Amino acid sequence: TAGGTNADAANAGGSPVQTVECGWQVFPTKYNNDAAPTLFIYWTADGYNKTGGYNLERPGFVQTNNKWALGGKLDTVSVNGGPQYELEVSWKLSDGNWWLYLNGTDTASSVGYYPASLFGAGQLASNATTIDYGGETVNVTAWPPMGSGAFADQGYMKAAYHRDVYYFATDGSAQPASLSGQQPSANCYTVFAQEGPPPWNRYFFFGGPGGGNCS
């Protein structure tokens, strides 16, 4: 998926959620008061309880390509109303490992992997059942902007977006995603899902200014 926030794979049903996640985040309290967009990964095997962690801070992810600094600043970022930059993110379960690919899906684009054994007898030991694309915010004193702070209907060069959204099926084939937009705080953040010609294919715009009246 090309875009600017996280993609995750999760199990469904009554058992604790399991995820592998990747994207960029603005998290000053974590990254030395730096508000720059930062590349991150995360995983959990028990619903964010005792397992998991960010980047390489705890055991889990095996990095095989040092081209990318997990937990490091992104070199180029989009400009509201100006140049747009994309980060292509893919997860693929292969030979018992959840492999992460950035800016391509060939071997040279692989960054490393989470061993599927981390997930025990849980869903991600064999496959994912849902995939989430988009953004999320956390409230401290007020809800912060998502993406550029523009609502989805402002479109290209204004709102954040994901384009050419697809997933790898259990047989390894790439399949176009069936997108279902969720905007639980529509007065603060919106999403606009569409389908178009290549290179956009399945895509959506999203984001918003946040504020003090989001839930």
mmCIF file of C-alpha atoms in Angstrom:
data_model
loop_
_atom_site.group_PDB
_atom_site.id
_atom_site.type_symbol
_atom_site.label_atom_id
_atom_site.label_comp_id
_atom_site.label_asym_id
_atom_site.label_seq_id
_atom_site.Cartn_x
_atom_site.Cartn_y
_atom_site.Cartn_z
ATOM 1 C CA THR A 1 0.000 0.000 0.000
ATOM 2 C CA ALA A 2 1.359 3.430 -0.863
ATOM 3 C CA GLY A 3 0.697 6.248 1.508
ATOM 4 C CA GLY A 4 1.616 7.834 4.770
ATOM 5 C CA THR A 5 0.336 5.908 7.777
ATOM 6 C CA ASN A 6 0.109 2.433 9.160
ATOM 7 C CA ALA A 7 -1.113 -0.843 7.740
ATOM 8 C CA ASP A 8 -1.745 -3.717 10.098
ATOM 9 C CA ALA A 9 -2.889 -7.303 9.940
ATOM 10 C CA ALA A 10 -5.072 -8.620 12.753
ATOM 11 C CA ASN A 11 -7.037 -11.654 13.803
ATOM 12 C CA ALA A 12 -10.758 -11.603 14.452
ATOM 13 C CA GLY A 13 -13.051 -13.453 16.823
ATOM 14 C CA GLY A 14 -12.920 -13.850 20.562
ATOM 15 C CA SER A 15 -9.170 -14.378 20.992
ATOM 16 C CA PRO A 16 -6.841 -11.430 21.729
ATOM 17 C CA VAL A 17 -5.979 -9.305 18.725
ATOM 18 C CA GLN A 18 -2.640 -9.971 17.028
ATOM 19 C CA THR A 19 -1.010 -7.442 14.710
ATOM 20 C CA VAL A 20 2.011 -6.576 12.640
ATOM 21 C CA GLU A 21 2.101 -2.864 11.888
ATOM 22 C CA CYS A 22 4.157 -0.382 9.895
ATOM 23 C CA GLY A 23 3.891 3.251 8.867
ATOM 24 C CA TRP A 24 4.904 6.684 10.040
ATOM 25 C CA GLN A 25 3.995 8.449 13.228
ATOM 26 C CA VAL A 26 4.368 11.835 14.867
ATOM 27 C CA PHE A 27 5.108 11.013 18.508
ATOM 28 C CA PRO A 28 7.227 13.713 20.213
ATOM 29 C CA THR A 29 7.044 12.221 23.702
ATOM 30 C CA LYS A 30 8.590 9.021 22.363
ATOM 31 C CA TYR A 31 11.173 10.453 19.985
ATOM 32 C CA ASN A 32 13.005 13.018 22.147
ATOM 33 C CA ASN A 33 10.430 15.797 21.681
ATOM 34 C CA ASP A 34 10.908 15.600 17.916
ATOM 35 C CA ALA A 35 7.693 16.103 15.909
ATOM 36 C CA ALA A 36 9.192 14.864 12.632
ATOM 37 C CA PRO A 37 7.395 11.969 10.865
ATOM 38 C CA THR A 38 9.121 8.782 11.979
ATOM 39 C CA LEU A 39 9.158 5.315 10.422
ATOM 40 C CA PHE A 40 7.846 2.718 12.856
ATOM 41 C CA ILE A 41 6.898 -0.925 13.193
ATOM 42 C CA TYR A 42 4.962 -2.600 15.993
ATOM 43 C CA TRP A 43 3.584 -6.007 16.886
ATOM 44 C CA THR A 44 1.461 -7.648 19.552
ATOM 45 C CA ALA A 45 0.365 -11.243 20.101
ATOM 46 C CA ASP A 46 -2.046 -10.632 23.002
ATOM 47 C CA GLY A 47 -4.040 -7.481 22.390
ATOM 48 C CA TYR A 48 -1.307 -5.008 23.427
ATOM 49 C CA ASN A 49 -1.041 -6.588 26.859
ATOM 50 C CA LYS A 50 2.388 -8.088 27.632
ATOM 51 C CA THR A 51 3.864 -8.901 24.237
ATOM 52 C CA GLY A 52 5.117 -6.706 21.441
ATOM 53 C CA GLY A 53 6.846 -3.377 21.132
ATOM 54 C CA TYR A 54 8.033 -0.639 18.812
ATOM 55 C CA ASN A 55 10.822 -0.919 16.285
ATOM 56 C CA LEU A 56 13.823 -2.857 17.671
ATOM 57 C CA GLU A 57 13.262 -1.895 21.300
ATOM 58 C CA ARG A 58 12.268 -5.427 22.315
ATOM 59 C CA PRO A 59 13.043 -8.827 20.767
ATOM 60 C CA GLY A 60 10.834 -9.826 17.871
ATOM 61 C CA PHE A 61 11.728 -8.215 14.562
ATOM 62 C CA VAL A 62 14.730 -9.597 12.678
ATOM 63 C CA GLN A 63 16.161 -6.832 10.479
ATOM 64 C CA THR A 64 17.988 -8.081 7.396
ATOM 65 C CA ASN A 65 18.419 -4.797 5.504
ATOM 66 C CA ASN A 66 19.947 -1.776 7.242
ATOM 67 C CA LYS A 67 18.941 0.660 4.498
ATOM 68 C CA TRP A 68 15.997 1.679 6.683
ATOM 69 C CA ALA A 69 16.281 3.081 10.215
ATOM 70 C CA LEU A 70 13.335 1.749 12.191
ATOM 71 C CA GLY A 71 12.413 4.504 14.611
ATOM 72 C CA GLY A 72 14.258 7.063 12.450
ATOM 73 C CA LYS A 73 13.048 10.212 10.718
ATOM 74 C CA LEU A 74 11.752 9.994 7.172
ATOM 75 C CA ASP A 75 13.993 11.972 4.816
ATOM 76 C CA THR A 76 11.256 13.439 2.634
ATOM 77 C CA VAL A 77 7.710 14.379 3.548
ATOM 78 C CA SER A 78 4.816 15.788 1.568
ATOM 79 C CA VAL A 79 4.065 19.504 1.498
ATOM 80 C CA ASN A 80 0.490 20.728 1.887
ATOM 81 C CA GLY A 81 -0.370 22.075 -1.550
ATOM 82 C CA GLY A 82 3.060 21.100 -2.896
ATOM 83 C CA PRO A 83 5.191 18.034 -3.690
ATOM 84 C CA GLN A 84 3.768 14.693 -2.561
ATOM 85 C CA TYR A 85 5.970 11.800 -1.400
ATOM 86 C CA GLU A 86 4.898 8.214 -0.873
ATOM 87 C CA LEU A 87 6.015 5.295 1.260
ATOM 88 C CA GLU A 88 5.069 1.876 -0.113
ATOM 89 C CA VAL A 89 4.456 -0.642 2.675
ATOM 90 C CA SER A 90 3.772 -4.367 2.326
ATOM 91 C CA TRP A 91 3.578 -7.285 4.736
ATOM 92 C CA LYS A 92 3.729 -10.826 3.367
ATOM 93 C CA LEU A 93 3.696 -14.145 5.221
ATOM 94 C CA SER A 94 6.326 -16.355 3.591
ATOM 95 C CA ASP A 95 8.030 -19.521 4.882
ATOM 96 C CA GLY A 96 6.853 -18.950 8.447
ATOM 97 C CA ASN A 97 7.828 -15.277 8.656
ATOM 98 C CA TRP A 98 5.919 -12.001 8.323
ATOM 99 C CA TRP A 99 8.208 -10.131 5.914
ATOM 100 C CA LEU A 100 8.166 -6.332 5.691
ATOM 101 C CA TYR A 101 8.831 -4.652 2.332
ATOM 102 C CA LEU A 102 9.307 -0.923 1.796
ATOM 103 C CA ASN A 103 9.164 0.832 -1.591
ATOM 104 C CA GLY A 104 8.888 -2.427 -3.528
ATOM 105 C CA THR A 105 8.042 -6.094 -3.087
ATOM 106 C CA ASP A 106 11.177 -7.712 -4.530
ATOM 107 C CA THR A 107 13.913 -9.276 -2.406
ATOM 108 C CA ALA A 108 16.003 -6.108 -2.459
ATOM 109 C CA SER A 109 13.065 -4.220 -0.884
ATOM 110 C CA SER A 110 12.713 -6.556 2.107
ATOM 111 C CA VAL A 111 13.574 -4.982 5.458
ATOM 112 C CA GLY A 112 13.239 -7.988 7.762
ATOM 113 C CA TYR A 113 10.607 -10.135 9.419
ATOM 114 C CA TYR A 114 8.618 -11.099 12.477
ATOM 115 C CA PRO A 115 8.747 -14.891 12.957
ATOM 116 C CA ALA A 116 5.203 -16.246 12.849
ATOM 117 C CA SER A 117 6.168 -18.337 15.899
ATOM 118 C CA LEU A 118 5.804 -15.129 17.955
ATOM 119 C CA PHE A 119 2.047 -15.591 17.639
ATOM 120 C CA GLY A 120 1.915 -19.107 19.101
ATOM 121 C CA ALA A 121 -1.343 -20.841 18.182
ATOM 122 C CA GLY A 122 -3.004 -17.494 17.388
ATOM 123 C CA GLN A 123 -4.392 -16.283 14.076
ATOM 124 C CA LEU A 124 -1.212 -14.680 12.745
ATOM 125 C CA ALA A 125 0.645 -17.965 13.033
ATOM 126 C CA SER A 126 -1.107 -18.903 9.784
ATOM 127 C CA ASN A 127 -2.721 -15.836 8.186
ATOM 128 C CA ALA A 128 -4.480 -12.549 8.841
ATOM 129 C CA THR A 129 -8.227 -12.096 8.644
ATOM 130 C CA THR A 130 -8.465 -8.308 8.430
ATOM 131 C CA ILE A 131 -6.206 -5.472 7.318
ATOM 132 C CA ASP A 132 -6.479 -1.881 8.509
ATOM 133 C CA TYR A 133 -5.222 1.048 6.433
ATOM 134 C CA GLY A 134 -5.290 4.702 7.404
ATOM 135 C CA GLY A 135 -4.448 6.768 10.454
ATOM 136 C CA GLU A 136 -5.076 7.003 14.162
ATOM 137 C CA THR A 137 -4.670 9.718 16.774
ATOM 138 C CA VAL A 138 -4.325 9.784 20.554
ATOM 139 C CA ASN A 139 -5.844 12.440 22.807
ATOM 140 C CA VAL A 140 -3.681 14.197 25.391
ATOM 141 C CA THR A 141 -5.228 17.642 25.886
ATOM 142 C CA ALA A 142 -7.038 17.778 22.518
ATOM 143 C CA TRP A 143 -7.206 15.515 19.492
ATOM 144 C CA PRO A 144 -4.318 16.362 17.115
ATOM 145 C CA PRO A 145 -4.508 16.720 13.328
ATOM 146 C CA MET A 146 -4.338 13.571 11.210
ATOM 147 C CA GLY A 147 -2.137 13.739 8.132
ATOM 148 C CA SER A 148 -1.936 17.360 6.948
ATOM 149 C CA GLY A 149 -5.004 18.275 8.975
ATOM 150 C CA ALA A 150 -7.157 18.486 5.835
ATOM 151 C CA PHE A 151 -10.446 16.612 5.551
ATOM 152 C CA ALA A 152 -10.681 13.838 2.966
ATOM 153 C CA ASP A 153 -12.808 15.829 0.535
ATOM 154 C CA GLN A 154 -9.965 18.304 -0.044
ATOM 155 C CA GLY A 155 -8.289 15.585 -2.097
ATOM 156 C CA TYR A 156 -4.881 15.357 -3.697
ATOM 157 C CA MET A 157 -2.089 17.660 -2.466
ATOM 158 C CA LYS A 158 -4.176 18.481 0.608
ATOM 159 C CA ALA A 159 -5.477 15.362 2.376
ATOM 160 C CA ALA A 160 -3.438 12.288 3.261
ATOM 161 C CA TYR A 161 -4.005 9.255 1.053
ATOM 162 C CA HIS A 162 -3.310 5.601 0.372
ATOM 163 C CA ARG A 163 -3.400 4.429 -3.238
ATOM 164 C CA ASP A 164 -3.142 1.118 -5.086
ATOM 165 C CA VAL A 165 -4.330 -0.708 -1.975
ATOM 166 C CA TYR A 166 -4.039 -4.473 -2.281
ATOM 167 C CA TYR A 167 -3.216 -7.518 -0.162
ATOM 168 C CA PHE A 168 -1.509 -10.876 -0.547
ATOM 169 C CA ALA A 169 -3.928 -13.803 -0.428
ATOM 170 C CA THR A 170 -2.986 -17.076 1.250
ATOM 171 C CA ASP A 171 -1.875 -18.446 -2.133
ATOM 172 C CA GLY A 172 0.582 -15.548 -2.472
ATOM 173 C CA SER A 173 -1.321 -13.725 -5.203
ATOM 174 C CA ALA A 174 -1.907 -9.967 -5.004
ATOM 175 C CA GLN A 175 -5.599 -9.063 -4.741
ATOM 176 C CA PRO A 176 -7.259 -5.621 -4.819
ATOM 177 C CA ALA A 177 -8.574 -4.657 -1.409
ATOM 178 C CA SER A 178 -12.286 -4.223 -0.772
ATOM 179 C CA LEU A 179 -12.293 -0.956 1.170
ATOM 180 C CA SER A 180 -14.814 -0.039 3.851
ATOM 181 C CA GLY A 181 -14.342 3.436 5.297
ATOM 182 C CA GLN A 182 -14.681 4.072 9.024
ATOM 183 C CA GLN A 183 -14.889 7.580 10.470
ATOM 184 C CA PRO A 184 -16.069 7.344 14.083
ATOM 185 C CA SER A 185 -15.298 11.046 14.664
ATOM 186 C CA ALA A 186 -16.579 12.553 11.418
ATOM 187 C CA ASN A 187 -16.572 16.090 12.810
ATOM 188 C CA CYS A 188 -12.802 15.763 13.307
ATOM 189 C CA TYR A 189 -11.601 13.214 10.711
ATOM 190 C CA THR A 190 -13.084 11.851 7.482
ATOM 191 C CA VAL A 191 -12.291 9.208 4.868
ATOM 192 C CA PHE A 192 -13.248 9.046 1.181
ATOM 193 C CA ALA A 193 -12.723 5.672 -0.572
ATOM 194 C CA GLN A 194 -12.784 5.366 -4.347
ATOM 195 C CA GLU A 195 -11.646 3.212 -7.270
ATOM 196 C CA GLY A 196 -9.884 4.667 -10.304
ATOM 197 C CA PRO A 197 -7.518 3.827 -13.158
ATOM 198 C CA PRO A 198 -3.861 2.885 -12.572
ATOM 199 C CA PRO A 199 -1.720 3.889 -10.807
ATOM 200 C CA TRP A 200 -4.381 4.756 -8.203
ATOM 201 C CA ASN A 201 -6.658 1.687 -8.458
ATOM 202 C CA ARG A 202 -8.263 1.214 -5.016
ATOM 203 C CA TYR A 203 -7.506 4.364 -3.005
ATOM 204 C CA PHE A 204 -8.749 6.689 -0.312
ATOM 205 C CA PHE A 205 -8.152 10.163 1.070
ATOM 206 C CA PHE A 206 -8.324 10.709 4.821
ATOM 207 C CA GLY A 207 -7.493 13.073 7.663
ATOM 208 C CA GLY A 208 -8.788 16.075 9.493
ATOM 209 C CA PRO A 209 -7.938 18.856 11.937
ATOM 210 C CA GLY A 210 -8.862 17.085 15.170
ATOM 211 C CA GLY A 211 -10.005 19.350 17.986
ATOM 212 C CA GLY A 212 -11.607 19.187 21.405
ATOM 213 C CA ASN A 213 -14.874 17.517 20.448
ATOM 214 C CA CYS A 214 -13.750 14.166 19.022
ATOM 215 C CA SER A 215 -14.758 10.809 20.463
#
